[in-house]
Amino acid sequence: MHKDPNPAAAPSPGVSGAAAGALDMDAFWMPFTASRQFRTAPRLLAKAKDMHYWTPDGRQVLDAVAGLWCVNAGHSRPKIVRAIAEQAEEMDFAPPFNMAHPKSFELATKLVALAPEGLDKVFYTNSGSEAVDTALKMAIAYHRARGEGQRTRLIGRERGYHGVNFGGISVGGIAGNRKSFGTMVGGVDHLRHTHDLKKNAFSRGLPEHGAELADDLERIVALHDASTIAAVIVEPVAGSTGVLLPPKGYLERLRAICDKHGILLIFDEVITGFGRLGTPFAADYFKVTPDLMTVAKGITNGCVPMGAVFAKRAIHDVFMQGPEHVVEFPHGYTYSAHPLACAAALGTLETYADDGLLTRGAKMAVPFEHAVHSLAESPHVIDTRNIGLVGAIELESIAGAPGKRAFDIFRACFERGVLIRTTGDIIALSPPLIVEESHIDQAISTIADVLKTAA
Ligand code: PXG
């Protein structure tokens, strides 16, 4: 690892001192963390700029995952930092129910201009999980408002990740995120996932085989009857479960089947939104427009929590009936359209536009693809795959210890100054969209080195 090149901007002594051993780690119950293991060898971050983090003791770490798929413009970008600081000075909070502040409208107008054609309305949340549960409620309420109140079923997909709230884990398809939590939301079914290494291993870009897996929706329709189904939700590219790409033609087919049966199609673009695939949204990449689209993460460059649901105008308009003094959609959060989040999002959109980041991934996808697939011959690797600036390296699991091999590699890479993300035995890469070839080379060569000696 390298030393911080700019000691004047290094973390405060207080942070370093704490990291040196004085930190009391008892009270904080950490999310999605092997927390007992963590406490034996804490990995702390104290500072970030552009493509890098620094640990409290000043070691530089290349961020190969945009924080957690969210810091698309790179860290601590000046326009975003300034927007947040100025907003905090000017107005800290404004109640979002029956009141509003100008930036919430300004941002919505800009978001809609960026979104795929027809997604003309924006509903704000504070996270991807909230966006997902909002979209699911919107879908069911939409059908009810149209007089089809029996359309309440929700269809997700095996291995799907839609956050951690009850709606999201119910339509989600990651068993480990569901099994501890008892009764899920009722009336949910799941499409088969599309991951098939026998047919599609080492695909560059979209896999050739598996468009027909979309027909699984017809099986579910036949079982439950279309008249009971409100919506289908999928990630256009499944991220959290380990980067599963849709087979060529799959999403188009899913769209057609939804249309045939009057079922709403929800794209969960929490990861794919805001340039990750080299287009503003995955809907643009695949030229398939959903009826509802959830986003979060990149909407504020990860700087202030925010999520949103985009809806087709026609869906929104169905709600606009009844007495005018009555709330049309009884849903929302204290922090919906939070002023700091709106300011951060406006600064983020400006930064994306300044640097052409929402399409830069298309250009960088070329060296990135080459680099990811250069790991195909490394020990333990059973698949490499990529799309835009998302890459995955799937490893053979150690018998009886699934996930251990990848987690050990994650730790070894961090020690060597590269932050990657692993899920099960899959390494996922999703660098900030400002990434240069030298960063890609560093990340890949570090992983290659670690794989050489990995158990
Ligand atoms: N939908 C999708 C598609 C996501 O990827 C969420 C919803 C939930 O967003 P919030 O903001 O509530 O976390 C996500 C989140 C990983 C990883 O390791 C990915 C996410 C979260 C945590 C870990 O890939 N994505």
Short mmCIF file of N, CA and C in Angstrom, two decimals, residues 218-344:
data_model
loop_
_atom_site.label_atom_id
_atom_site.label_comp_id
_atom_site.label_asym_id
_atom_site.label_seq_id
_atom_site.Cartn_x
_atom_site.Cartn_y
_atom_site.Cartn_z
N GLU A 218 -44.77 -17.43 -17.87
CA GLU A 218 -46.01 -18.04 -18.38
C GLU A 218 -46.44 -19.21 -17.47
N ARG A 219 -45.47 -19.95 -16.96
CA ARG A 219 -45.79 -21.05 -16.04
C ARG A 219 -46.49 -20.49 -14.80
N ILE A 220 -45.95 -19.39 -14.27
CA ILE A 220 -46.50 -18.80 -13.05
C ILE A 220 -47.88 -18.21 -13.33
N VAL A 221 -48.02 -17.60 -14.50
CA VAL A 221 -49.32 -17.05 -14.90
C VAL A 221 -50.35 -18.17 -15.00
N ALA A 222 -49.94 -19.30 -15.59
CA ALA A 222 -50.88 -20.42 -15.74
C ALA A 222 -51.28 -20.95 -14.37
N LEU A 223 -50.35 -20.94 -13.43
CA LEU A 223 -50.63 -21.47 -12.09
C LEU A 223 -51.58 -20.57 -11.30
N HIS A 224 -51.32 -19.26 -11.33
CA HIS A 224 -52.06 -18.35 -10.46
C HIS A 224 -53.17 -17.59 -11.17
N ASP A 225 -53.11 -17.55 -12.47
CA ASP A 225 -53.97 -16.74 -13.34
C ASP A 225 -53.48 -15.28 -13.36
N ALA A 226 -53.35 -14.75 -14.55
CA ALA A 226 -52.82 -13.39 -14.70
C ALA A 226 -53.61 -12.38 -13.90
N SER A 227 -54.91 -12.63 -13.75
CA SER A 227 -55.76 -11.63 -13.09
C SER A 227 -55.43 -11.45 -11.61
N THR A 228 -54.55 -12.30 -11.07
CA THR A 228 -54.16 -12.14 -9.66
C THR A 228 -52.77 -11.51 -9.50
N ILE A 229 -52.11 -11.25 -10.61
CA ILE A 229 -50.70 -10.82 -10.53
C ILE A 229 -50.57 -9.32 -10.76
N ALA A 230 -49.95 -8.65 -9.80
CA ALA A 230 -49.77 -7.19 -9.91
C ALA A 230 -48.51 -6.84 -10.69
N ALA A 231 -47.41 -7.46 -10.35
CA ALA A 231 -46.13 -7.00 -10.90
C ALA A 231 -45.06 -8.07 -10.85
N VAL A 232 -44.11 -7.91 -11.75
CA VAL A 232 -42.88 -8.71 -11.74
C VAL A 232 -41.74 -7.75 -11.45
N ILE A 233 -40.87 -8.13 -10.53
CA ILE A 233 -39.70 -7.28 -10.25
C ILE A 233 -38.42 -8.07 -10.49
N VAL A 234 -37.53 -7.48 -11.27
CA VAL A 234 -36.21 -8.08 -11.51
C VAL A 234 -35.15 -6.98 -11.52
N GLU A 235 -33.93 -7.39 -11.18
CA GLU A 235 -32.77 -6.54 -11.46
C GLU A 235 -32.40 -6.83 -12.92
N PRO A 236 -32.26 -5.81 -13.75
CA PRO A 236 -31.87 -6.09 -15.14
C PRO A 236 -30.55 -6.88 -15.20
N VAL A 237 -29.60 -6.48 -14.38
CA VAL A 237 -28.40 -7.29 -14.13
C VAL A 237 -28.39 -7.50 -12.62
N ALA A 238 -28.45 -8.76 -12.19
CA ALA A 238 -28.48 -9.02 -10.75
C ALA A 238 -27.09 -8.74 -10.17
N GLY A 239 -27.02 -7.87 -9.17
CA GLY A 239 -25.72 -7.46 -8.65
C GLY A 239 -25.30 -8.21 -7.40
N SER A 240 -26.08 -8.02 -6.35
CA SER A 240 -25.69 -8.49 -5.03
C SER A 240 -25.47 -10.00 -4.97
N THR A 241 -26.24 -10.72 -5.75
CA THR A 241 -26.14 -12.18 -5.72
C THR A 241 -24.89 -12.68 -6.45
N GLY A 242 -24.18 -11.76 -7.11
CA GLY A 242 -22.92 -12.16 -7.74
C GLY A 242 -22.83 -11.89 -9.22
N VAL A 243 -23.50 -10.84 -9.67
CA VAL A 243 -23.41 -10.39 -11.07
C VAL A 243 -23.93 -11.47 -12.03
N LEU A 244 -25.23 -11.56 -12.14
CA LEU A 244 -25.84 -12.49 -13.10
C LEU A 244 -26.42 -11.66 -14.25
N LEU A 245 -25.94 -11.94 -15.44
CA LEU A 245 -26.35 -11.15 -16.60
C LEU A 245 -27.56 -11.78 -17.27
N PRO A 246 -28.44 -10.95 -17.80
CA PRO A 246 -29.61 -11.52 -18.49
C PRO A 246 -29.17 -12.11 -19.83
N PRO A 247 -29.62 -13.31 -20.16
CA PRO A 247 -29.31 -13.86 -21.48
C PRO A 247 -29.87 -12.94 -22.57
N LYS A 248 -29.23 -12.99 -23.73
CA LYS A 248 -29.68 -12.15 -24.85
C LYS A 248 -31.16 -12.38 -25.11
N GLY A 249 -31.94 -11.33 -25.17
CA GLY A 249 -33.36 -11.43 -25.50
C GLY A 249 -34.27 -11.69 -24.31
N TYR A 250 -33.69 -11.98 -23.15
CA TYR A 250 -34.49 -12.36 -21.96
C TYR A 250 -35.40 -11.23 -21.50
N LEU A 251 -34.84 -10.04 -21.34
CA LEU A 251 -35.63 -8.94 -20.78
C LEU A 251 -36.72 -8.50 -21.76
N GLU A 252 -36.40 -8.53 -23.04
CA GLU A 252 -37.42 -8.20 -24.05
C GLU A 252 -38.60 -9.16 -23.93
N ARG A 253 -38.26 -10.44 -23.73
CA ARG A 253 -39.31 -11.45 -23.64
C ARG A 253 -40.15 -11.26 -22.38
N LEU A 254 -39.50 -10.95 -21.30
CA LEU A 254 -40.21 -10.72 -20.04
C LEU A 254 -41.18 -9.53 -20.21
N ARG A 255 -40.70 -8.49 -20.86
CA ARG A 255 -41.54 -7.30 -21.12
C ARG A 255 -42.78 -7.70 -21.92
N ALA A 256 -42.57 -8.51 -22.97
CA ALA A 256 -43.69 -8.90 -23.83
C ALA A 256 -44.72 -9.73 -23.07
N ILE A 257 -44.24 -10.62 -22.22
CA ILE A 257 -45.19 -11.47 -21.47
C ILE A 257 -45.96 -10.62 -20.46
N CYS A 258 -45.28 -9.69 -19.81
CA CYS A 258 -45.98 -8.78 -18.88
C CYS A 258 -47.06 -8.00 -19.62
N ASP A 259 -46.72 -7.48 -20.78
CA ASP A 259 -47.69 -6.70 -21.56
C ASP A 259 -48.91 -7.55 -21.93
N LYS A 260 -48.62 -8.76 -22.34
CA LYS A 260 -49.70 -9.65 -22.76
C LYS A 260 -50.72 -9.86 -21.65
N HIS A 261 -50.23 -9.87 -20.40
CA HIS A 261 -51.11 -10.22 -19.28
C HIS A 261 -51.46 -9.04 -18.39
N GLY A 262 -51.10 -7.84 -18.79
CA GLY A 262 -51.45 -6.67 -17.97
C GLY A 262 -50.70 -6.61 -16.64
N ILE A 263 -49.52 -7.22 -16.61
CA ILE A 263 -48.71 -7.25 -15.39
C ILE A 263 -47.67 -6.12 -15.47
N LEU A 264 -47.50 -5.37 -14.38
CA LEU A 264 -46.48 -4.31 -14.40
C LEU A 264 -45.09 -4.93 -14.30
N LEU A 265 -44.16 -4.33 -15.02
CA LEU A 265 -42.76 -4.76 -14.95
C LEU A 265 -41.97 -3.71 -14.17
N ILE A 266 -41.34 -4.16 -13.09
CA ILE A 266 -40.51 -3.26 -12.28
C ILE A 266 -39.05 -3.63 -12.51
N PHE A 267 -38.25 -2.68 -12.91
CA PHE A 267 -36.79 -2.88 -12.95
C PHE A 267 -36.22 -2.30 -11.67
N ASP A 268 -35.48 -3.12 -10.95
CA ASP A 268 -34.76 -2.62 -9.78
C ASP A 268 -33.37 -2.21 -10.26
N GLU A 269 -33.21 -0.91 -10.44
CA GLU A 269 -31.96 -0.36 -10.99
C GLU A 269 -31.11 0.31 -9.91
N VAL A 270 -31.22 -0.20 -8.70
CA VAL A 270 -30.44 0.38 -7.60
C VAL A 270 -28.94 0.31 -7.91
N ILE A 271 -28.52 -0.76 -8.55
CA ILE A 271 -27.11 -0.89 -8.93
C ILE A 271 -26.87 -0.43 -10.36
N THR A 272 -27.77 -0.79 -11.27
CA THR A 272 -27.51 -0.52 -12.69
C THR A 272 -27.79 0.94 -13.07
N GLY A 273 -28.51 1.66 -12.23
CA GLY A 273 -28.84 3.05 -12.53
C GLY A 273 -27.61 3.95 -12.47
N PHE A 274 -27.69 5.05 -13.17
CA PHE A 274 -26.66 6.10 -13.15
C PHE A 274 -25.30 5.62 -13.68
N GLY A 275 -25.37 5.05 -14.88
CA GLY A 275 -24.14 4.89 -15.66
C GLY A 275 -23.37 3.60 -15.52
N ARG A 276 -23.81 2.71 -14.67
CA ARG A 276 -23.01 1.52 -14.37
C ARG A 276 -22.75 0.65 -15.61
N LEU A 277 -23.73 0.62 -16.52
CA LEU A 277 -23.56 -0.23 -17.73
C LEU A 277 -23.05 0.57 -18.93
N GLY A 278 -22.78 1.87 -18.72
CA GLY A 278 -22.32 2.69 -19.85
C GLY A 278 -23.46 3.44 -20.52
N THR A 279 -24.64 3.30 -19.96
CA THR A 279 -25.82 4.09 -20.35
C THR A 279 -26.41 4.64 -19.05
N PRO A 280 -27.22 5.70 -19.13
CA PRO A 280 -27.75 6.23 -17.86
C PRO A 280 -28.43 5.14 -17.02
N PHE A 281 -29.27 4.32 -17.66
CA PHE A 281 -29.96 3.25 -16.94
C PHE A 281 -29.85 1.95 -17.74
N ALA A 282 -30.06 0.83 -17.08
CA ALA A 282 -30.04 -0.46 -17.80
C ALA A 282 -31.18 -0.50 -18.81
N ALA A 283 -32.29 0.17 -18.48
CA ALA A 283 -33.41 0.22 -19.44
C ALA A 283 -32.94 0.79 -20.78
N ASP A 284 -32.01 1.75 -20.74
CA ASP A 284 -31.46 2.30 -21.99
C ASP A 284 -30.56 1.26 -22.67
N TYR A 285 -29.78 0.59 -21.88
CA TYR A 285 -28.85 -0.40 -22.44
C TYR A 285 -29.63 -1.50 -23.17
N PHE A 286 -30.68 -1.99 -22.54
CA PHE A 286 -31.43 -3.12 -23.10
C PHE A 286 -32.58 -2.67 -24.01
N LYS A 287 -32.82 -1.36 -24.03
CA LYS A 287 -33.94 -0.82 -24.79
C LYS A 287 -35.26 -1.50 -24.40
N VAL A 288 -35.40 -1.70 -23.12
CA VAL A 288 -36.63 -2.24 -22.55
C VAL A 288 -37.06 -1.29 -21.44
N THR A 289 -38.24 -0.72 -21.56
CA THR A 289 -38.67 0.25 -20.55
C THR A 289 -39.64 -0.42 -19.58
N PRO A 290 -39.31 -0.35 -18.29
CA PRO A 290 -40.23 -0.91 -17.29
C PRO A 290 -41.37 0.06 -17.01
N ASP A 291 -42.34 -0.39 -16.21
CA ASP A 291 -43.44 0.50 -15.81
C ASP A 291 -43.06 1.29 -14.56
N LEU A 292 -42.28 0.65 -13.71
CA LEU A 292 -41.76 1.30 -12.51
C LEU A 292 -40.26 0.98 -12.43
N MET A 293 -39.50 1.91 -11.91
CA MET A 293 -38.04 1.68 -11.85
C MET A 293 -37.53 2.21 -10.51
N THR A 294 -36.84 1.36 -9.79
CA THR A 294 -36.29 1.79 -8.50
C THR A 294 -34.82 2.13 -8.65
N VAL A 295 -34.41 3.18 -7.96
CA VAL A 295 -33.00 3.59 -7.95
C VAL A 295 -32.61 3.97 -6.52
N ALA A 296 -31.32 4.08 -6.28
CA ALA A 296 -30.77 4.59 -5.01
C ALA A 296 -29.28 4.84 -5.28
N LYS A 297 -28.44 4.50 -4.32
CA LYS A 297 -26.98 4.52 -4.52
C LYS A 297 -26.46 5.69 -5.36
N GLY A 298 -26.31 5.49 -6.66
CA GLY A 298 -25.71 6.51 -7.52
C GLY A 298 -26.52 7.78 -7.65
N ILE A 299 -27.74 7.80 -7.16
CA ILE A 299 -28.57 9.01 -7.29
C ILE A 299 -27.91 10.18 -6.55
N THR A 300 -27.24 9.88 -5.45
CA THR A 300 -26.51 10.92 -4.71
C THR A 300 -25.02 10.61 -4.65
N ASN A 301 -24.56 9.72 -5.52
CA ASN A 301 -23.16 9.29 -5.46
C ASN A 301 -22.84 8.68 -4.09
N GLY A 302 -23.88 8.16 -3.44
CA GLY A 302 -23.67 7.54 -2.13
C GLY A 302 -23.42 8.52 -1.00
N CYS A 303 -23.51 9.82 -1.27
CA CYS A 303 -23.07 10.81 -0.26
C CYS A 303 -24.10 11.07 0.83
N VAL A 304 -25.36 11.06 0.46
CA VAL A 304 -26.45 11.19 1.43
C VAL A 304 -27.45 10.11 1.05
N PRO A 305 -28.00 9.40 2.02
CA PRO A 305 -28.94 8.33 1.65
C PRO A 305 -30.13 8.87 0.86
N MET A 306 -30.43 8.21 -0.25
CA MET A 306 -31.60 8.58 -1.04
C MET A 306 -31.93 7.44 -2.00
N GLY A 307 -33.21 7.23 -2.21
CA GLY A 307 -33.67 6.31 -3.24
C GLY A 307 -34.84 6.96 -3.95
N ALA A 308 -35.34 6.32 -4.98
CA ALA A 308 -36.50 6.87 -5.67
C ALA A 308 -37.16 5.78 -6.49
N VAL A 309 -38.44 6.01 -6.76
CA VAL A 309 -39.17 5.17 -7.71
C VAL A 309 -39.60 6.06 -8.86
N PHE A 310 -39.26 5.67 -10.07
CA PHE A 310 -39.78 6.33 -11.27
C PHE A 310 -41.03 5.56 -11.70
N ALA A 311 -42.05 6.32 -12.09
CA ALA A 311 -43.30 5.68 -12.53
C ALA A 311 -43.76 6.27 -13.85
N LYS A 312 -44.38 5.43 -14.63
CA LYS A 312 -45.00 5.94 -15.86
C LYS A 312 -46.13 6.90 -15.47
N ARG A 313 -46.29 7.91 -16.27
CA ARG A 313 -47.32 8.92 -16.00
C ARG A 313 -48.69 8.27 -15.85
N ALA A 314 -48.98 7.30 -16.69
CA ALA A 314 -50.31 6.68 -16.66
C ALA A 314 -50.57 5.99 -15.33
N ILE A 315 -49.51 5.45 -14.72
CA ILE A 315 -49.68 4.79 -13.41
C ILE A 315 -50.00 5.86 -12.37
N HIS A 316 -49.20 6.90 -12.36
CA HIS A 316 -49.43 8.00 -11.43
C HIS A 316 -50.85 8.55 -11.58
N ASP A 317 -51.27 8.75 -12.83
CA ASP A 317 -52.53 9.45 -13.06
C ASP A 317 -53.74 8.67 -12.55
N VAL A 318 -53.60 7.35 -12.51
CA VAL A 318 -54.71 6.54 -11.99
C VAL A 318 -55.00 6.88 -10.53
N PHE A 319 -53.96 7.29 -9.80
CA PHE A 319 -54.14 7.64 -8.39
C PHE A 319 -54.87 8.98 -8.22
N MET A 320 -54.84 9.80 -9.28
CA MET A 320 -55.31 11.18 -9.15
C MET A 320 -56.82 11.26 -9.34
N GLN A 321 -57.55 10.65 -8.44
CA GLN A 321 -59.00 10.69 -8.52
C GLN A 321 -59.56 10.83 -7.10
N GLY A 322 -60.87 11.01 -7.00
CA GLY A 322 -61.47 11.19 -5.68
C GLY A 322 -61.38 12.63 -5.24
N PRO A 323 -61.87 12.92 -4.02
CA PRO A 323 -61.86 14.29 -3.53
C PRO A 323 -60.44 14.87 -3.47
N GLU A 324 -60.28 16.11 -3.84
CA GLU A 324 -58.94 16.69 -3.98
C GLU A 324 -58.23 16.91 -2.65
N HIS A 325 -58.98 16.94 -1.55
CA HIS A 325 -58.30 17.18 -0.26
C HIS A 325 -57.77 15.88 0.34
N VAL A 326 -58.01 14.77 -0.32
CA VAL A 326 -57.62 13.47 0.25
C VAL A 326 -56.27 13.03 -0.32
N VAL A 327 -55.42 12.48 0.57
CA VAL A 327 -54.11 11.94 0.15
C VAL A 327 -54.34 10.81 -0.85
N GLU A 328 -53.71 10.90 -2.02
CA GLU A 328 -53.97 9.91 -3.07
C GLU A 328 -53.18 8.63 -2.88
N PHE A 329 -51.96 8.75 -2.34
CA PHE A 329 -51.11 7.56 -2.13
C PHE A 329 -50.60 7.64 -0.68
N PRO A 330 -51.25 6.92 0.22
CA PRO A 330 -50.89 7.04 1.64
C PRO A 330 -49.58 6.34 1.94
N HIS A 331 -48.50 6.96 1.56
CA HIS A 331 -47.18 6.35 1.69
C HIS A 331 -46.14 7.46 1.62
N GLY A 332 -45.04 7.31 2.33
CA GLY A 332 -43.98 8.31 2.31
C GLY A 332 -43.18 8.22 3.58
N TYR A 333 -42.03 8.90 3.61
CA TYR A 333 -41.13 8.81 4.74
C TYR A 333 -40.83 10.21 5.28
N THR A 334 -40.57 10.30 6.57
CA THR A 334 -40.20 11.59 7.16
C THR A 334 -39.10 12.26 6.34
N TYR A 335 -38.20 11.43 5.83
CA TYR A 335 -37.04 11.98 5.12
C TYR A 335 -37.17 11.91 3.60
N SER A 336 -38.38 11.63 3.08
CA SER A 336 -38.55 11.70 1.62
C SER A 336 -38.19 13.11 1.16
N ALA A 337 -37.43 13.20 0.09
CA ALA A 337 -37.02 14.50 -0.47
C ALA A 337 -36.25 15.34 0.55
N HIS A 338 -35.46 14.67 1.38
CA HIS A 338 -34.67 15.41 2.38
C HIS A 338 -33.82 16.47 1.67
N PRO A 339 -33.80 17.68 2.20
CA PRO A 339 -33.04 18.74 1.52
C PRO A 339 -31.57 18.40 1.26
N LEU A 340 -30.92 17.75 2.22
CA LEU A 340 -29.51 17.40 2.00
C LEU A 340 -29.37 16.38 0.88
N ALA A 341 -30.30 15.44 0.82
CA ALA A 341 -30.25 14.43 -0.24
C ALA A 341 -30.53 15.06 -1.60
N CYS A 342 -31.52 15.95 -1.64
CA CYS A 342 -31.83 16.61 -2.92
C CYS A 342 -30.64 17.44 -3.38
N ALA A 343 -30.02 18.16 -2.45
CA ALA A 343 -28.85 18.97 -2.82
C ALA A 343 -27.72 18.08 -3.32
N ALA A 344 -27.50 16.98 -2.60
CA ALA A 344 -26.43 16.05 -3.01
C ALA A 344 -26.73 15.48 -4.39
#
